[in-house]
Amino acid sequence: MGLGTVVHVVGARPNFVKMAPVIAALEDRGDVAQRIVHTGQHYDERMSAEMLSDLEFPEPDVFLAVGSGTHGAQTARALEAFEAVLLEEEPDLVCVGGDVNSTLAVALATAKLGIPIAHVESGLRSFDWTMPEEINRVLTDRLSDILFTHSPEAATNLAVEGIDPARVRFVGNTMIDSLRRFEARAEEREPWRPLNLDRGDYVLVTLHRPSNVDAGPQLRRVVDALVGLAGHARVVFPVHPRTTERLRSEGLLSSLLGAGVECLEPLGYLDFLGLQIGAGAIVTDSGGVQEEASALGVPCFTLRPNTERPVTITHGTNTLLGEDPAPIADIRPRELEHREAHIEGWDGHAGQRAADVIAAALGSKRAKALA
Ligand code: UD1
């Protein structure tokens, strides 16, 4: 079609949310052919299929089934399988998002074949090299030709790493495009009702980072804090499979259930967004949730020593707790002020701006020239 072919790659839950608006905006333009590859890093019904269906995501053209494994194994499987796709499809550009293992694997395979890469959500830095995502971010940005940023500090971070500013395009936050598109539908579902929760009255919890759940002592501290919180507030916790596995093996799941914490399976996009909308407060270690909570104006407490999303602290509702989960027990969801953040480029039109840049680059062959 027209300007050329873009292969979009998704693999893990947050990237479905980030990439959907770019794909939809290119579809609306109608002058770029699109193919969608799902690496299969996330493969459960709840982690993948339900998310994709809630987001009205187009059916992927290729599914690579790389599945779970160690970082090396998972990345290597995606790298090898995606290289075969590139050799078959010969796209003009590959578009990747975020910072998961699939993102890095795909960027590496693509760069080695000399095909231009556009990276959605470039330039975020936690400066914490112990996080797998930080390694994925830095390397993916280094390999990319068009770097889409969503917050002011991203351009500075990239400049410090010596990346040519001509490659960097501030388009805003595509994750917030998805939020704006679906928030009314999510709210109408009132997902707090079947759980017998009142709006504004509960704390929504998501925790899955290796630093919080993989080591027994930290996981025990987290559970103690949540049990303390559940002593005076309703707590709902959709549990990531990694966390469920760790809670089970440490024998901690029963402590949470015994304290009345509502432990749920991972949720689809609409139910989770709905629960965020209705929450009095959110406790998380996820990157995307810090952003969504800020856009919705819901107070957010992040159990990490750092964040690659400082704009959620300076302009949003996010508070960094550090590594010690104890203060979670003192959160009073009914007493906290809600205030919607207004952040430049978090306006529901970032996907459109990214699509226009991609089309212009394909049109003028600038993507290659930038490589
Ligand atoms: C990945 C991303 C993380 C992102 C998160 C969102 C990396 C390095 N990490 O972490 O940045 O915040 O996705 O969820 O890419 N599992 C299932 N079913 C699934 C997927 C995973 O049961 O559909 C289980 C497996 O036991 C697996 C574990 O979850 O070993 C972890 O999955 P993995 O994709 O390795 O990393 P996440 O923790 O999900």
Coordinates of N, CA and C in Angstrom, one line a residue, residues 5-12 15-16 19 23 34-41 52 57-66 77-78 81-86 88-89 91 93-97 102-103 106 110:
T5 N 5.5 -0.7 3.9 CA 5.0 -1.6 4.9 C 5.7 -1.5 6.2
V6 N 4.8 -1.4 7.3 CA 5.4 -1.4 8.6 C 5.0 -2.7 9.3
V7 N 6.0 -3.3 10.0 CA 5.7 -4.4 10.8 C 5.7 -3.9 12.3
H8 N 4.6 -4.1 13.0 CA 4.5 -3.7 14.4 C 4.7 -5.0 15.2
V9 N 5.5 -4.9 16.3 CA 5.7 -6.0 17.1 C 5.2 -5.8 18.5
V10 N 4.3 -6.7 19.0 CA 3.9 -6.6 20.4 C 4.3 -8.0 21.1
G11 N 4.3 -8.1 22.4 CA 4.7 -9.3 23.0 C 4.1 -9.4 24.4
A12 N 4.2 -8.3 25.1 CA 3.8 -8.4 26.5 C 2.7 -7.4 26.8
N15 N 2.6 -3.5 26.2 CA 2.8 -3.1 24.8 C 1.6 -3.1 23.9
F16 N 0.6 -4.0 24.3 CA -0.7 -3.9 23.6 C -1.3 -2.6 23.7
M19 N 0.8 0.2 21.7 CA 0.9 0.1 20.3 C -0.4 0.3 19.6
I23 N -1.2 1.8 15.7 CA -1.7 1.0 14.6 C -3.1 1.5 14.1
Q34 N 0.2 -2.5 7.0 CA 0.7 -2.9 8.3 C 0.6 -4.4 8.5
R35 N 1.6 -4.9 9.2 CA 1.5 -6.3 9.6 C 1.8 -6.4 11.1
I36 N 1.2 -7.3 11.8 CA 1.3 -7.3 13.2 C 1.9 -8.6 13.7
V37 N 3.0 -8.6 14.4 CA 3.6 -9.8 14.9 C 3.5 -9.8 16.4
H38 N 3.0 -10.9 17.0 CA 2.9 -11.1 18.5 C 4.0 -12.1 18.8
T39 N 4.9 -11.7 19.7 CA 6.0 -12.6 20.0 C 5.6 -13.8 20.9
G40 N 4.4 -13.6 21.6 CA 4.0 -14.6 22.5 C 4.7 -14.6 23.9
Q41 N 5.4 -13.5 24.2 CA 6.0 -13.4 25.5 C 5.0 -13.6 26.6
L52 N -6.1 -7.9 24.3 CA -6.2 -7.6 22.9 C -7.6 -7.4 22.5
F57 N -7.9 -4.7 19.4 CA -6.6 -4.8 18.7 C -6.8 -5.7 17.5
P58 N -6.2 -5.3 16.3 CA -6.4 -6.2 15.2 C -5.7 -7.6 15.4
E59 N -6.3 -8.6 14.8 CA -5.7 -10.0 15.0 C -4.3 -10.0 14.5
P60 N -3.3 -10.4 15.3 CA -1.9 -10.5 14.8 C -1.8 -11.4 13.6
D61 N -0.9 -11.0 12.6 CA -0.7 -11.8 11.4 C 0.2 -13.0 11.7
V62 N 1.1 -12.8 12.7 CA 2.1 -13.8 13.0 C 2.2 -14.0 14.5
F63 N 2.2 -15.2 15.0 CA 2.4 -15.4 16.4 C 3.6 -16.3 16.6
L64 N 4.5 -15.8 17.4 CA 5.8 -16.5 17.5 C 6.0 -17.5 18.7
A65 N 5.1 -17.4 19.6 CA 5.0 -18.4 20.7 C 6.4 -18.5 21.5
V66 N 7.0 -17.4 21.8 CA 8.3 -17.6 22.5 C 8.1 -17.9 23.9
R77 N 15.0 -16.6 21.8 CA 13.9 -17.2 21.0 C 13.2 -16.2 20.2
A78 N 13.0 -15.0 20.8 CA 12.3 -13.9 20.0 C 13.2 -13.4 18.9
A81 N 13.3 -16.1 16.1 CA 12.0 -16.2 15.4 C 11.6 -15.0 14.6
F82 N 12.0 -13.8 15.2 CA 11.6 -12.5 14.5 C 12.5 -12.3 13.3
E83 N 13.7 -12.7 13.3 CA 14.6 -12.6 12.2 C 14.0 -13.3 11.0
A84 N 13.5 -14.5 11.2 CA 12.8 -15.2 10.1 C 11.6 -14.5 9.5
V85 N 10.9 -13.8 10.4 CA 9.7 -13.0 9.9 C 10.2 -11.9 9.0
L86 N 11.3 -11.2 9.4 CA 11.8 -10.1 8.7 C 12.3 -10.5 7.3
E88 N 11.2 -12.9 5.6 CA 10.0 -13.3 4.8 C 9.3 -12.0 4.4
E89 N 9.1 -11.1 5.3 CA 8.2 -9.9 5.1 C 8.9 -8.8 4.4
P91 N 9.9 -5.7 5.5 CA 9.2 -4.5 5.7 C 10.1 -3.3 5.5
L93 N 9.9 -0.7 7.6 CA 10.1 -0.1 8.9 C 9.5 -1.1 9.9
V94 N 10.2 -1.2 11.1 CA 9.7 -2.0 12.2 C 9.4 -1.1 13.3
C95 N 8.2 -1.3 13.9 CA 7.8 -0.4 15.0 C 7.6 -1.2 16.3
V96 N 8.4 -0.8 17.3 CA 8.3 -1.6 18.6 C 8.0 -0.6 19.7
G97 N 7.5 -1.1 20.8 CA 7.2 -0.2 21.9 C 7.8 -0.7 23.3
S102 N 10.9 -8.7 24.6 CA 10.5 -8.8 23.2 C 11.0 -7.6 22.4
T103 N 10.9 -6.4 23.1 CA 11.3 -5.2 22.4 C 12.7 -5.2 22.0
V106 N 13.6 -7.9 19.2 CA 13.1 -7.5 17.9 C 14.0 -6.3 17.3
T110 N 16.2 -6.6 13.9 CA 15.9 -5.6 12.8 C 17.1 -4.8 12.4

